[in-house]
Short mmCIF file of C-alpha atoms in Angstrom, two decimals:
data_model
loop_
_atom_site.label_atom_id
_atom_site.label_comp_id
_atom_site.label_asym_id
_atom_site.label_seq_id
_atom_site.Cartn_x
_atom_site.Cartn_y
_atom_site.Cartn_z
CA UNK W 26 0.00 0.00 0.00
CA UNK W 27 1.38 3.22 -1.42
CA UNK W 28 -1.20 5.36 -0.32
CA UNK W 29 -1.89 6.34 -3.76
CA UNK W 30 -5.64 5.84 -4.33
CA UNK W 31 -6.19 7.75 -0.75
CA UNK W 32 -3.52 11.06 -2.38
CA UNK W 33 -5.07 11.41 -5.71
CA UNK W 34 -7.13 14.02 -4.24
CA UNK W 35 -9.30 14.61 -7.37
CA UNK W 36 -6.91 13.74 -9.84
CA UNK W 37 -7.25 10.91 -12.61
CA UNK W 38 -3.85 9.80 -13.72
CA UNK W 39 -5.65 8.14 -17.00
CA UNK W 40 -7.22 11.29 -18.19
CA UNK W 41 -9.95 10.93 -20.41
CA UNK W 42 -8.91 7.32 -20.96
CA UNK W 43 -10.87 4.01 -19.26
CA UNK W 44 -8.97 1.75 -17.27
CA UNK W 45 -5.60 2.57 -15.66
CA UNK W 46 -2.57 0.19 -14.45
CA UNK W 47 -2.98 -3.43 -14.83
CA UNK W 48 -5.78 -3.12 -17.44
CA UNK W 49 -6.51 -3.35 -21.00
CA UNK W 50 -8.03 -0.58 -21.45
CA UNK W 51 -6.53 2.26 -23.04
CA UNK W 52 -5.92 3.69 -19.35
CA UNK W 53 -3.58 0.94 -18.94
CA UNK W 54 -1.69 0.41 -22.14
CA UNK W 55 -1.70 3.92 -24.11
CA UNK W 56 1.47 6.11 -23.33
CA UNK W 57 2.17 9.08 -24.30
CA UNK W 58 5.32 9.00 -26.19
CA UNK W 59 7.85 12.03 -27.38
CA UNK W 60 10.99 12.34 -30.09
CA UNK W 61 13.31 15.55 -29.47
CA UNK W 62 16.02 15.84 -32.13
CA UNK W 63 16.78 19.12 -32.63
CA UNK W 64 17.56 19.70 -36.74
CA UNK W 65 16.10 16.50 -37.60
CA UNK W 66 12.73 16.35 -36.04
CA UNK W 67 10.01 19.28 -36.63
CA UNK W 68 7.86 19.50 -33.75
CA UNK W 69 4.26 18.19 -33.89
CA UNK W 70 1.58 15.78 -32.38
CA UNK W 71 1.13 12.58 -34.44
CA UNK W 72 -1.38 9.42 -33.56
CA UNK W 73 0.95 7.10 -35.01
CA UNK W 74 0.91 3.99 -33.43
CA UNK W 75 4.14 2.80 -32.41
CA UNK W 76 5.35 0.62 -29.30
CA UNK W 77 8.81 0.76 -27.49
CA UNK W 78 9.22 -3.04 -29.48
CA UNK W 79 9.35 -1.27 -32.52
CA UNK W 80 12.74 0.60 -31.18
CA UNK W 81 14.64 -2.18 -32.10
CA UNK W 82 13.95 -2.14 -35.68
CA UNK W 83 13.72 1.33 -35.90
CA UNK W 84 17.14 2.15 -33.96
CA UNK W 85 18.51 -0.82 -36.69
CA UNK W 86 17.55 1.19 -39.28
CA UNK W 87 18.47 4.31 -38.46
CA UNK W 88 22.18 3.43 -37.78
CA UNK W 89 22.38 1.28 -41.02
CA UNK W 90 22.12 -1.95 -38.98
CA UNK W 91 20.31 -5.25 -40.13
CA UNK W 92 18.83 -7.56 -37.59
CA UNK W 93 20.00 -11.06 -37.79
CA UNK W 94 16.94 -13.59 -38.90
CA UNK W 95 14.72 -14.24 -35.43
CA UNK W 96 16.01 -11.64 -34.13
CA UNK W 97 13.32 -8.62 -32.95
CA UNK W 98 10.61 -10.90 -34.55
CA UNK W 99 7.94 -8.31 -33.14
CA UNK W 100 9.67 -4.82 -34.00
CA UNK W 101 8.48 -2.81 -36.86
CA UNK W 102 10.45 -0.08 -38.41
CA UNK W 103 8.73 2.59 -37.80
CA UNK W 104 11.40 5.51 -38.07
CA UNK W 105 9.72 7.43 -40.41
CA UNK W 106 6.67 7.82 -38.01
CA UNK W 107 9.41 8.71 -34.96
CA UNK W 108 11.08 11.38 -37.23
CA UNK W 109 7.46 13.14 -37.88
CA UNK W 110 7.78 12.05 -41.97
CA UNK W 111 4.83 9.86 -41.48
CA UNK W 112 1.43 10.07 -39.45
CA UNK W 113 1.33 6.30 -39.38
CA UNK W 114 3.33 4.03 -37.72
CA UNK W 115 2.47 0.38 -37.65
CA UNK W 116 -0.74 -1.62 -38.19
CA UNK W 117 -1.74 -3.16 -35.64
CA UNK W 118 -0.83 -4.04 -32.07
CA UNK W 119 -1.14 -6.83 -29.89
CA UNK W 120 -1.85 -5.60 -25.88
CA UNK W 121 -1.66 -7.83 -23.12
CA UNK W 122 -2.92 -7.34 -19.46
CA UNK W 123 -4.29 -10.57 -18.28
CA UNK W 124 -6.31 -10.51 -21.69
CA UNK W 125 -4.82 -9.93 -24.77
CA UNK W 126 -6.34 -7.08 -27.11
CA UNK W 127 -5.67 -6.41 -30.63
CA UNK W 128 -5.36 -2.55 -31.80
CA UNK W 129 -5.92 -2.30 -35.76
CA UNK W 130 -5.88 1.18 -37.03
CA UNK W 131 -8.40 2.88 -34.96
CA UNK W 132 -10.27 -0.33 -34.09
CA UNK W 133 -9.97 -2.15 -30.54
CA UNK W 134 -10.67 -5.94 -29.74
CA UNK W 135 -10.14 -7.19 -26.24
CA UNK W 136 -10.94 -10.89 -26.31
CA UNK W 137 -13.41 -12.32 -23.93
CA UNK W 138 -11.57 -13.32 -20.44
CA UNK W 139 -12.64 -14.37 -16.98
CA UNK W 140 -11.68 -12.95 -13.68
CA UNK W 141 -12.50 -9.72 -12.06
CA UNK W 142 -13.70 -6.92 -13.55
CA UNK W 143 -11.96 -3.85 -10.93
CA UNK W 144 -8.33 -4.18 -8.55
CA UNK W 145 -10.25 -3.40 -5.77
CA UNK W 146 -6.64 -2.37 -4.12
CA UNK W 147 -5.93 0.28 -7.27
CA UNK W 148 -9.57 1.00 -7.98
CA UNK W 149 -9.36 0.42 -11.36
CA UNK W 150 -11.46 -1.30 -13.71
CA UNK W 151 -9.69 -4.03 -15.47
CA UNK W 152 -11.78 -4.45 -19.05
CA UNK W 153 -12.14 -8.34 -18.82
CA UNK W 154 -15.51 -9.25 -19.50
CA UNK W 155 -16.72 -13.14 -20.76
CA UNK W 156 -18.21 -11.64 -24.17
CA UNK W 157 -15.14 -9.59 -25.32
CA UNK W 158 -15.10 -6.14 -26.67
CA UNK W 159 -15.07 -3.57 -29.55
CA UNK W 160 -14.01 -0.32 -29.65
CA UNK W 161 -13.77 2.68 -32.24
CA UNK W 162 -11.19 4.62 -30.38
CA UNK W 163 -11.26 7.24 -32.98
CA UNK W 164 -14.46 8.52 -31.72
CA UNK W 165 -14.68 6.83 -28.56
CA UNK W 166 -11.35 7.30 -26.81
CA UNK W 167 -12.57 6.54 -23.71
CA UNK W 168 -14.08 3.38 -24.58
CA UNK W 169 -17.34 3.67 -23.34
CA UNK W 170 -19.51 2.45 -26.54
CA UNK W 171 -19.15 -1.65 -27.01
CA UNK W 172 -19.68 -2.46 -30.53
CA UNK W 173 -19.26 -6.27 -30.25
CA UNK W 174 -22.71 -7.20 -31.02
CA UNK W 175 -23.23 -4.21 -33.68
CA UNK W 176 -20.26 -4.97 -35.57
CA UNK W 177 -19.97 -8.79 -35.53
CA UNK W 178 -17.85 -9.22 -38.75
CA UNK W 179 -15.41 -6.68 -37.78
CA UNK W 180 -15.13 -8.29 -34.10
CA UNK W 181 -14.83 -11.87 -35.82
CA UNK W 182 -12.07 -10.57 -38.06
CA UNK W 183 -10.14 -9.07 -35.42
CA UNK W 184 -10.55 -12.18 -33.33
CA UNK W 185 -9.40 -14.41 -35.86
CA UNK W 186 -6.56 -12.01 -36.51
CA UNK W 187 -5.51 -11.94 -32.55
CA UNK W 188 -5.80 -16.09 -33.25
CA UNK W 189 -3.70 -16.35 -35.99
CA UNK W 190 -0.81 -14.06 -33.85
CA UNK W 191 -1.18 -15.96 -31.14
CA UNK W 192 -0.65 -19.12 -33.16
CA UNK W 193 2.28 -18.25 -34.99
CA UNK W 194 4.03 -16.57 -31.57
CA UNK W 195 3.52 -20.11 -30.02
CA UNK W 196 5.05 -21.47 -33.06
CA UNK W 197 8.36 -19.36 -32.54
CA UNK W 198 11.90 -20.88 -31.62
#
């Protein structure tokens, strides 16, 4: 016990964002994230989604380098998006915390799981729930609309997509 849920005195470390440490929501897994090199990067806000995996990759290609095969299998270059030339960054994104969630675009699956719904210690809601969710963070940020049942084909895509990762990650050496 930290004391921290009794000191926040009003404050909400998550912002706008659901969730908050040790859950899938965006309160627990979105970071904010910032580049400074002077002369080489202009200053600017971008909503490209990158993830401190991709630094491998990225730092590879920056210096010239070339991964050996195996190695980094999960890092994207995504130096373009880090030096502001791009507004995109990678695809998609795999998001684990004690369910795994799949982030495509703007789009949002967390996969159905069982076990609590809050850390009653933190009091923070967790986002596992038995059906699984959808989410168009886009416009809903704070994830507060579920579009599972309204959007089944999207949801079944993105499941089957977060299936077929999952398989070929346990299929790794």
């Amino acid at each position: 016990r930290d004391g921290a849920v009794e000191h926040l005195n009003g404050h909400q470390p998550a912002g706008p964002l659901r969730g908050g440490k040790y859950s899938i929501f965006e309160g627990g897994t979105r970071i904010p994230f910032i580049t400074r090199w002077p002369q080489h990067i202009q200053p600017g806000i971008s909503d490209a989604l990158v993830c401190h995996i991709d630094f491998l990759a990225s730092f590879a290609a920056l210096t010239g380098q070339k991964l050996a095969a195996g190695e980094g299998p999960d890092s994207r270059n995504v130096l373009p998006a880090l030096l502001g030339h791009s507004k995109s960054g990678r695809e998609q994104l795999v998001e684990h915390a004690r369910v795994l969630a799949l982030r495509d675009g703007t789009w949002k699956y967390i996969e159905p799981g069982k076990g609590p719904k809050w850390n009653a210690p933190t009091h923070t809601e967790l986002g596992i729930d038995p059906a699984g969710q959808l989410y168009q963070l886009a416009g809903d940020l704070g994830e507060t609309n579920n579009l599972l049942q309204a959007q089944p084909d999207r949801s079944r895509k993105l499941s089957e997509a977060l299936g077929a990762i999952r398989t070929s990650a346990n299929g790794r050496k």
